[in-house]
PDB file of C-alpha atoms in Angstrom:
ATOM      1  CA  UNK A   3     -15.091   5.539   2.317  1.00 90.00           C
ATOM      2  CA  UNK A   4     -16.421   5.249  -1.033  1.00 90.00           C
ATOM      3  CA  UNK A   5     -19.924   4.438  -0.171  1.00 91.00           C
ATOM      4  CA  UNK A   6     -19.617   8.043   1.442  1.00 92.00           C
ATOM      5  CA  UNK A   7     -18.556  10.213  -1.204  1.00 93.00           C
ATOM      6  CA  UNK A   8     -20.225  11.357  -4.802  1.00 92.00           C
ATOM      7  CA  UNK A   9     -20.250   8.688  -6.963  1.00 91.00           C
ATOM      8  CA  UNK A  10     -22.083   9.427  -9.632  1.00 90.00           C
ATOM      9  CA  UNK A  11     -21.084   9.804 -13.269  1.00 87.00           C
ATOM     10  CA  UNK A  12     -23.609  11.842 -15.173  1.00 79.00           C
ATOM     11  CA  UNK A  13     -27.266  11.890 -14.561  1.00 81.00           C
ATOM     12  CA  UNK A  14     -28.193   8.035 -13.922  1.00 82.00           C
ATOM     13  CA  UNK A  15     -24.842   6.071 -12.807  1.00 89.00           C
ATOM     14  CA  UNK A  16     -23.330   5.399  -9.605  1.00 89.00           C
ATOM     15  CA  UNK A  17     -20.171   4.142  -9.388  1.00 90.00           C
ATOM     16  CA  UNK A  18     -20.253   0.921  -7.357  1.00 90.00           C
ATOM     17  CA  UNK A  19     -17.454   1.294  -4.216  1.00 88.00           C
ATOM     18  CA  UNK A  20     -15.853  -1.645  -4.164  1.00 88.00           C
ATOM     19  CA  UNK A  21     -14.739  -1.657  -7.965  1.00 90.00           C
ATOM     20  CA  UNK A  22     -12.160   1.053  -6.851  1.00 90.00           C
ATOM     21  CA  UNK A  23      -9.675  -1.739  -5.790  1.00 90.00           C
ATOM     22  CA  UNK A  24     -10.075  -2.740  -9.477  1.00 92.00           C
ATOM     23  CA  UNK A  25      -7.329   0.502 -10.102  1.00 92.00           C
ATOM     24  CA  UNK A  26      -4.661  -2.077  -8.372  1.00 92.00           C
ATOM     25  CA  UNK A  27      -4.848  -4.776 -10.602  1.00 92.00           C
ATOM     26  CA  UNK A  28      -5.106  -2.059 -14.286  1.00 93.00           C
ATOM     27  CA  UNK A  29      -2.144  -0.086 -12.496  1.00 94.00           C
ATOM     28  CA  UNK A  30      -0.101  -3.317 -12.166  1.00 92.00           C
ATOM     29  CA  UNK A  31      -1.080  -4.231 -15.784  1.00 92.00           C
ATOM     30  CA  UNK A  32       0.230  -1.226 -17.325  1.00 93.00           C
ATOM     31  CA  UNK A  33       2.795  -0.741 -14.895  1.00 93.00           C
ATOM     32  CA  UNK A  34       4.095  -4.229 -15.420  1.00 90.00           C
ATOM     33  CA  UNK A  35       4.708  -3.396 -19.556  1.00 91.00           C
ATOM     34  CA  UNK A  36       6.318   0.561 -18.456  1.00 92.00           C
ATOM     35  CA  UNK A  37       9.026  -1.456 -16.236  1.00 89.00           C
ATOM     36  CA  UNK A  38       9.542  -3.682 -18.613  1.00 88.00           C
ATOM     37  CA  UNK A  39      10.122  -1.888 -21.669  1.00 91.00           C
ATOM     38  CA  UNK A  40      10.831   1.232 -21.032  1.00 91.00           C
ATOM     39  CA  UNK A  41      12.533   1.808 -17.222  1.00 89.00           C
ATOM     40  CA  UNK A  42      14.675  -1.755 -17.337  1.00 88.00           C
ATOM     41  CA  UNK A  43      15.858  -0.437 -20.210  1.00 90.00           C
ATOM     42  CA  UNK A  44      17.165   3.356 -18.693  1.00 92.00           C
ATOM     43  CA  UNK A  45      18.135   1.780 -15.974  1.00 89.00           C
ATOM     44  CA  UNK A  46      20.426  -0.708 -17.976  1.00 90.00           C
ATOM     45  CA  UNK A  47      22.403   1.400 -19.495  1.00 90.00           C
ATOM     46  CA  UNK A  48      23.139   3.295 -16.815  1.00 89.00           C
ATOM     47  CA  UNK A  49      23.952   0.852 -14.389  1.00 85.00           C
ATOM     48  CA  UNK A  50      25.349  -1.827 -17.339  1.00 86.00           C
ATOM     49  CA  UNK A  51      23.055  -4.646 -15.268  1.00 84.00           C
ATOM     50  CA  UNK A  52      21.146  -6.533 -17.317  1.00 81.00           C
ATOM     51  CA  UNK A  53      17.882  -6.341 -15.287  1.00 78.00           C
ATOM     52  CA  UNK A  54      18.262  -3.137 -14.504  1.00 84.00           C
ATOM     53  CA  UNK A  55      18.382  -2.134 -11.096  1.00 86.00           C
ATOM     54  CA  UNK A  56      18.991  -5.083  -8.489  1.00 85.00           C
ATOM     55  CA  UNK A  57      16.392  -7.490  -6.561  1.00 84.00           C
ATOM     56  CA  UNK A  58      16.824  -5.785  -3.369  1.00 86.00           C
ATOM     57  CA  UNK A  59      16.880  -1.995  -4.996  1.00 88.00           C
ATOM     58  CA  UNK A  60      13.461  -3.443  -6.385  1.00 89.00           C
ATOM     59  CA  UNK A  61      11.864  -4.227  -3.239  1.00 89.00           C
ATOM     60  CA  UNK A  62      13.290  -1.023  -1.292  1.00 91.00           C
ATOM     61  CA  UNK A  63      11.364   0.955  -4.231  1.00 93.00           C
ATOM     62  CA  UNK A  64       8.237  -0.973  -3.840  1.00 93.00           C
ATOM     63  CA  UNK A  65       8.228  -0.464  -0.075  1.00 92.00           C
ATOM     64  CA  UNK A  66       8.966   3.013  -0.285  1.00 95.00           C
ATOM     65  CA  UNK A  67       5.890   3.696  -2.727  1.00 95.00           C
ATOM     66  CA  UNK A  68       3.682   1.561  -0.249  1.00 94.00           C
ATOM     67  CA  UNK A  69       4.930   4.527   1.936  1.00 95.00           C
ATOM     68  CA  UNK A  70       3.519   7.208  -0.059  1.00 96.00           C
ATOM     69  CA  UNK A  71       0.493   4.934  -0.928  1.00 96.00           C
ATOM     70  CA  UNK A  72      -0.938   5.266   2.693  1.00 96.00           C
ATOM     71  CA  UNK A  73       0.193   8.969   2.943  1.00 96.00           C
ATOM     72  CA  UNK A  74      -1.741   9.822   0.112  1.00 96.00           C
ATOM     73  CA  UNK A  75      -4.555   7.734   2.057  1.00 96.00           C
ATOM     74  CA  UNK A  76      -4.279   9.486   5.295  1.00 96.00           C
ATOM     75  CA  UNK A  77      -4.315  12.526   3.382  1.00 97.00           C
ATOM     76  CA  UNK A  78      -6.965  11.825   1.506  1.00 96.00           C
ATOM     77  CA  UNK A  79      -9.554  10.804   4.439  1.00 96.00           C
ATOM     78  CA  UNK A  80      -8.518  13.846   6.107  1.00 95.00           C
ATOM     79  CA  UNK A  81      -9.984  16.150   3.407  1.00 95.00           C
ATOM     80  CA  UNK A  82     -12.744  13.486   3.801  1.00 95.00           C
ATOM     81  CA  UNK A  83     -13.819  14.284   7.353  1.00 94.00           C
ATOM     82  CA  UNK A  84     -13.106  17.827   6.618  1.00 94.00           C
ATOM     83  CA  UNK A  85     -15.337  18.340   3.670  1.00 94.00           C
ATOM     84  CA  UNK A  86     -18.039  15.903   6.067  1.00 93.00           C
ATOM     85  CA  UNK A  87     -17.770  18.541   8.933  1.00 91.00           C
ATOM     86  CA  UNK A  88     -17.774  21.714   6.563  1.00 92.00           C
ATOM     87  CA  UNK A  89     -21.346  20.408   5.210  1.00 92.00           C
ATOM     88  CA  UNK A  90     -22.293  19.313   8.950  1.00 91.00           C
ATOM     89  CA  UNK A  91     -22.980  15.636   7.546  1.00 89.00           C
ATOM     90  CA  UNK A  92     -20.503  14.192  11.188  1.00 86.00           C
ATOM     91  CA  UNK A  93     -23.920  12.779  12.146  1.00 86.00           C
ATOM     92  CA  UNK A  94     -25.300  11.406   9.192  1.00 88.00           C
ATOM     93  CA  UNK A  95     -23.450   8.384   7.675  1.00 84.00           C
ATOM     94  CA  UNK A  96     -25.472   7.496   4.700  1.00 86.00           C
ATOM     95  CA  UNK A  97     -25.161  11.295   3.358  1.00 89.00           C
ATOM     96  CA  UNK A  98     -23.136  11.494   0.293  1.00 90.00           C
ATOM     97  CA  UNK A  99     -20.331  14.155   0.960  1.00 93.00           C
ATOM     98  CA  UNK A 100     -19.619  16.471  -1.481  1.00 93.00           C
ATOM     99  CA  UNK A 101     -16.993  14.932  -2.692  1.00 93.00           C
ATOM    100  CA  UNK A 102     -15.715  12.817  -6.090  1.00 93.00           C
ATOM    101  CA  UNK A 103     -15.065   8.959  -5.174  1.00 93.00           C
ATOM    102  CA  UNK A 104     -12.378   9.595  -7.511  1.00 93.00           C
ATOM    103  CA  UNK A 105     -10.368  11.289  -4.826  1.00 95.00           C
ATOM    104  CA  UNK A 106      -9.740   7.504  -3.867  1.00 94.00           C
ATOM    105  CA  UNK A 107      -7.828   6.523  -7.181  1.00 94.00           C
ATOM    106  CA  UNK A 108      -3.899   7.505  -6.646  1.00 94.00           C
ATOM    107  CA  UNK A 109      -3.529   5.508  -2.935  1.00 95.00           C
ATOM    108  CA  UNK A 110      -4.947   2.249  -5.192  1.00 94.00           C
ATOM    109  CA  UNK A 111      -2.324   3.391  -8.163  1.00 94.00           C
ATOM    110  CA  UNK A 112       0.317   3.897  -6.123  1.00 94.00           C
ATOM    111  CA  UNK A 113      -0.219   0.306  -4.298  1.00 93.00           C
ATOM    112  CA  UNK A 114      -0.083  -1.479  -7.490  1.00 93.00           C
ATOM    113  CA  UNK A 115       3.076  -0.266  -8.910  1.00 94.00           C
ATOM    114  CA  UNK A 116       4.639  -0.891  -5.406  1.00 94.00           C
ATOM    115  CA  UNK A 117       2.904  -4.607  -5.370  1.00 90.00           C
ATOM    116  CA  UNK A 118       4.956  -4.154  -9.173  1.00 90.00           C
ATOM    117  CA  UNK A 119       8.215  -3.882  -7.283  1.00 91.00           C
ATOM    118  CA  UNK A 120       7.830  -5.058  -3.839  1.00 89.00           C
ATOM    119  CA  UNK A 121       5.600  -8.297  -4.586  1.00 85.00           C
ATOM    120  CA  UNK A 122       7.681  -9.521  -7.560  1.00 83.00           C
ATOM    121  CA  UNK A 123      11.195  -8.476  -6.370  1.00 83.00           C
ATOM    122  CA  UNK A 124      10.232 -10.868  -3.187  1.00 84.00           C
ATOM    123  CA  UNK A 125       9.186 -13.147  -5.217  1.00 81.00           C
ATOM    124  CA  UNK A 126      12.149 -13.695  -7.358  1.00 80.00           C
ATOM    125  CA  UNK A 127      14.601 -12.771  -4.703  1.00 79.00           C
ATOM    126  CA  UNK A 128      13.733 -16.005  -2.932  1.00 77.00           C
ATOM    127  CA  UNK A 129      13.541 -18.209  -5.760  1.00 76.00           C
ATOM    128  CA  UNK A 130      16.778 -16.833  -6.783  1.00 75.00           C
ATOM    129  CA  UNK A 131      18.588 -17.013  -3.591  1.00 74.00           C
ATOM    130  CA  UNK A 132      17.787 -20.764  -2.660  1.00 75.00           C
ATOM    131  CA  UNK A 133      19.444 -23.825  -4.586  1.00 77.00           C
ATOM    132  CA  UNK A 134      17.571 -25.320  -7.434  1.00 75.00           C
ATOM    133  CA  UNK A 135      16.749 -28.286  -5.701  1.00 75.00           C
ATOM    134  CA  UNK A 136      14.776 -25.737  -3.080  1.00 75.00           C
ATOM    135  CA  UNK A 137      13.087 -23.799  -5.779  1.00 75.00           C
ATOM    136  CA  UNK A 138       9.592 -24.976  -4.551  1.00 78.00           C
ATOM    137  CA  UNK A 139      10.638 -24.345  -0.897  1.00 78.00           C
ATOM    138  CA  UNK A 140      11.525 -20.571  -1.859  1.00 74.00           C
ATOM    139  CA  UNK A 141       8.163 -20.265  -2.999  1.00 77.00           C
ATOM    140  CA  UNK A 142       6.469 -21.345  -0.522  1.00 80.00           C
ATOM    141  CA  UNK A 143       8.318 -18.714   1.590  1.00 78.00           C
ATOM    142  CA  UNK A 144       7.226 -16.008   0.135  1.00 77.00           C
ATOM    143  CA  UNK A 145       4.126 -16.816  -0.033  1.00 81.00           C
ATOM    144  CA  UNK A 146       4.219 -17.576   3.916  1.00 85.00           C
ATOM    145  CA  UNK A 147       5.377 -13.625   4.125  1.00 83.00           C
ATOM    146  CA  UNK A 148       1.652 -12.699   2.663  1.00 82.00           C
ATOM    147  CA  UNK A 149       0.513 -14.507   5.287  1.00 86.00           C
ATOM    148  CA  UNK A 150       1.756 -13.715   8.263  1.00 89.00           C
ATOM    149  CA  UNK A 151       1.438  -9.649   6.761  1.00 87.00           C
ATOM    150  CA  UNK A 152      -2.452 -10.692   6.514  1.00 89.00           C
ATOM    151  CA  UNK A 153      -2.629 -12.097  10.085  1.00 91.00           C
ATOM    152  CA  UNK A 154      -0.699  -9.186  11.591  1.00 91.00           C
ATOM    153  CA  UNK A 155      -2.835  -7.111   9.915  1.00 91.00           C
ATOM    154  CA  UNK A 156      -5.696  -8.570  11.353  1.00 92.00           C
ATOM    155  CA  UNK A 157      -4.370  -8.762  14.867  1.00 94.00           C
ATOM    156  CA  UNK A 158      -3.531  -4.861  14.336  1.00 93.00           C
ATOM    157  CA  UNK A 159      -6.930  -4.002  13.560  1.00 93.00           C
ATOM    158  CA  UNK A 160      -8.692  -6.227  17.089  1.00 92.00           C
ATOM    159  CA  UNK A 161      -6.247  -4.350  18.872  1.00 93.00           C
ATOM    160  CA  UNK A 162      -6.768  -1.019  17.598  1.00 93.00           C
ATOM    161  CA  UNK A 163     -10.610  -1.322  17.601  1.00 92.00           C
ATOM    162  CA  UNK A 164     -10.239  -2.561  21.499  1.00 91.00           C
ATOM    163  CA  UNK A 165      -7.961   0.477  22.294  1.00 91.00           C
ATOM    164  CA  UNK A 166      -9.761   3.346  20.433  1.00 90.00           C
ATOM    165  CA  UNK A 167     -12.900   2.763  21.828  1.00 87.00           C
ATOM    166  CA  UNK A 168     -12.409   2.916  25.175  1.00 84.00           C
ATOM    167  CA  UNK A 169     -13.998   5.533  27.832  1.00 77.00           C
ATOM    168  CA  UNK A 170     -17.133   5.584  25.394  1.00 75.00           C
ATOM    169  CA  UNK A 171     -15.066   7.058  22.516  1.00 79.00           C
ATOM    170  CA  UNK A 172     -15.362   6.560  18.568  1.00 83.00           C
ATOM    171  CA  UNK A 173     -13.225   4.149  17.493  1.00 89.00           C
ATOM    172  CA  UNK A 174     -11.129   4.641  14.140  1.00 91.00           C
ATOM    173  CA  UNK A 175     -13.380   1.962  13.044  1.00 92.00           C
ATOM    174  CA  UNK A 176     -16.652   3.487  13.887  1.00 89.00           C
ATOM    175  CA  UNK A 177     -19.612   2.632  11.552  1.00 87.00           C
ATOM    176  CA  UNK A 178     -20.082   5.854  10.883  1.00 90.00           C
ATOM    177  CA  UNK A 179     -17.065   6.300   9.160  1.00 91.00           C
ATOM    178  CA  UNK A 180     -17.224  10.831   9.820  1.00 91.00           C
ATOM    179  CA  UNK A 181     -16.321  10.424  13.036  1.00 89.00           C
ATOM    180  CA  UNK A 182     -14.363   7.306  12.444  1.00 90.00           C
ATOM    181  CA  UNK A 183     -10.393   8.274  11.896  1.00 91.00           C
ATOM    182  CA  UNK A 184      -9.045   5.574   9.411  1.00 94.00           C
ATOM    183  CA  UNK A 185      -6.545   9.284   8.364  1.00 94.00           C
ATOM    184  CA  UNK A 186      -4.879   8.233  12.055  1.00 94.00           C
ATOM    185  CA  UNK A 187      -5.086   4.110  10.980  1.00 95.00           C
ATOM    186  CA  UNK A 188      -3.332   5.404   7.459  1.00 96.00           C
ATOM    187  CA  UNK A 189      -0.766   7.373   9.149  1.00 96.00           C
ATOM    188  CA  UNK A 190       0.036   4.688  11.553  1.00 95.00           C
ATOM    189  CA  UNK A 191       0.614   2.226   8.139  1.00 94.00           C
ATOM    190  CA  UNK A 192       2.570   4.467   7.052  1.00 95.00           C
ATOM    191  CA  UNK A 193       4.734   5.322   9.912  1.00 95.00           C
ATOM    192  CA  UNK A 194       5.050   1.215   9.680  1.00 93.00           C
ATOM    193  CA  UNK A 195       5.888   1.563   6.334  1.00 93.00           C
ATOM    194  CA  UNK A 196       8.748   3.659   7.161  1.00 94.00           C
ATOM    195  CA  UNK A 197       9.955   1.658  10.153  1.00 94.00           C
ATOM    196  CA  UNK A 198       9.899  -1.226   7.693  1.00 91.00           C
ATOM    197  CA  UNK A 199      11.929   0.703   4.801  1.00 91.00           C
ATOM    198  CA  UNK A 200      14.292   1.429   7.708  1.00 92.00           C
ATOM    199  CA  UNK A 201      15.241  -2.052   8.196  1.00 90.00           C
ATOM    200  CA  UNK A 202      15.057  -3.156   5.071  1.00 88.00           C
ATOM    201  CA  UNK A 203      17.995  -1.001   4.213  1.00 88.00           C
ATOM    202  CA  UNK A 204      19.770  -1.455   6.973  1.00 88.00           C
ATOM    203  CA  UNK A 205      19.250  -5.678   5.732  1.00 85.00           C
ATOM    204  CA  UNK A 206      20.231  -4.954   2.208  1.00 81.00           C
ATOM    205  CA  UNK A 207      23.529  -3.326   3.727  1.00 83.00           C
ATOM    206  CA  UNK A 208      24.204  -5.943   5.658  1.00 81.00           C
ATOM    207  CA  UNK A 209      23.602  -8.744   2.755  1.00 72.00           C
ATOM    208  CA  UNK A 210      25.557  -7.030   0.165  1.00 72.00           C
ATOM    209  CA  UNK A 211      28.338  -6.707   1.997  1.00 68.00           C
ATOM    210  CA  UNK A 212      28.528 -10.272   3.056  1.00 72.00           C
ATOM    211  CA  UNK A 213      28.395 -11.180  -0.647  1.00 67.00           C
ATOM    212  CA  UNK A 214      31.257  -8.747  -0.948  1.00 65.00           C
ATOM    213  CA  UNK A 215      33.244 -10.054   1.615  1.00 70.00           C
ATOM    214  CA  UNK A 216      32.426 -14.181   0.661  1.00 65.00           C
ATOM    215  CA  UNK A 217      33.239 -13.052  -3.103  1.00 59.00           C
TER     216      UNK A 217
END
């Protein structure tokens, strides 16, 4: 997407496309300090918890702004392919559409800070939740949750670039990415997204009241 859109930042520099993802890792930076200091803190003294807001409340948040992330995405590559058929470019892939790269920024934003609350939360939810003689074992299950999200992911995509292209039709994953539809691929994340948000409540229910009811 970025490759196809106006780079360029005064007369003689291009912005290269792949250092977009780059806004993930500053956003969870300075994200990472604002939680800390400054929301743990509201949140404390309103709820009288000392970290603020619980593990689970921590991951809900994170999936819900991994929600809005690929909203804002699908929203975004609409305009895209909009702008691309205003300007006539649907045949010409290597134009540049008139268009600022920068338009890309607050989907990779909003991913950090949810990778902020989602990631971490999972993380220390299942160190926390297993005995300290399983510390290592909780680990290694969360990180076998980034896995199998990575492999899904990449099953999703075979499946979708099979069934999209049928009957001599452009798949969302056409090389030429103006008559590609990665807005439908983005909506379809994030009707995922919610699905997932969905049962993750409905699982956060459930535990807490079985810690109610053992207490």
């Amino acid at each position: 997407q970025g490759v196809t859109m106006d780079r360029s930042i005064g007369p003689s520099f291009e912005v290269p496309a792949a250092s977009l993802e780059s806004f993930i890792s500053v956003s969870i930076v300075v994200f990472i300090a604002i939680y800390d200091r400054i929301l743990v803190p509201i949140a404390r003294s309103i709820t009288t918890r000392p970290s603020g807001i619980t593990l689970l409340q921590r991951i809900g948040t994170g999936i819900f702004l991994s929600f809005l992330s690929m909203v804002i995405a699908a929203l975004v590559e609409t305009k895209r392919l909009q702008t691309a058929q205003e300007y006539g470019l649907d045949d010409k892939p290597k134009a540049t559409i008139p268009m600022s790269v920068f338009w890309l920024t607050p989907q990779y934003l909003f991913l950090g800070v949810s990778e902020v609350f989602a990631i971490v939360g999972m993380q220390e939810f299942f160190y926390d939740q297993v005995p300290s003689g399983l510390k290592s074992t909780g680990f290694a299950l969360y990180l076998s949750i980034l896995g199998i999200g990575s492999f899904l992911s990449s099953i999703l995509i075979s499946v979708l670039q099979k069934a999209t292209s049928r009957h001599g039709h452009e798949s969302w994953f056409s090389d030429n990415l103006n008559k590609a539809h990665l807005d439908y691929f983005y909506f379809l994340l994030a009707g995922l997204s919610a699905i997932a948000l969905a049962a993750f409540a409905y699982f956060a229910k459930s535990y807490v009241y079985n810690q109610a009811s053992n207490t």
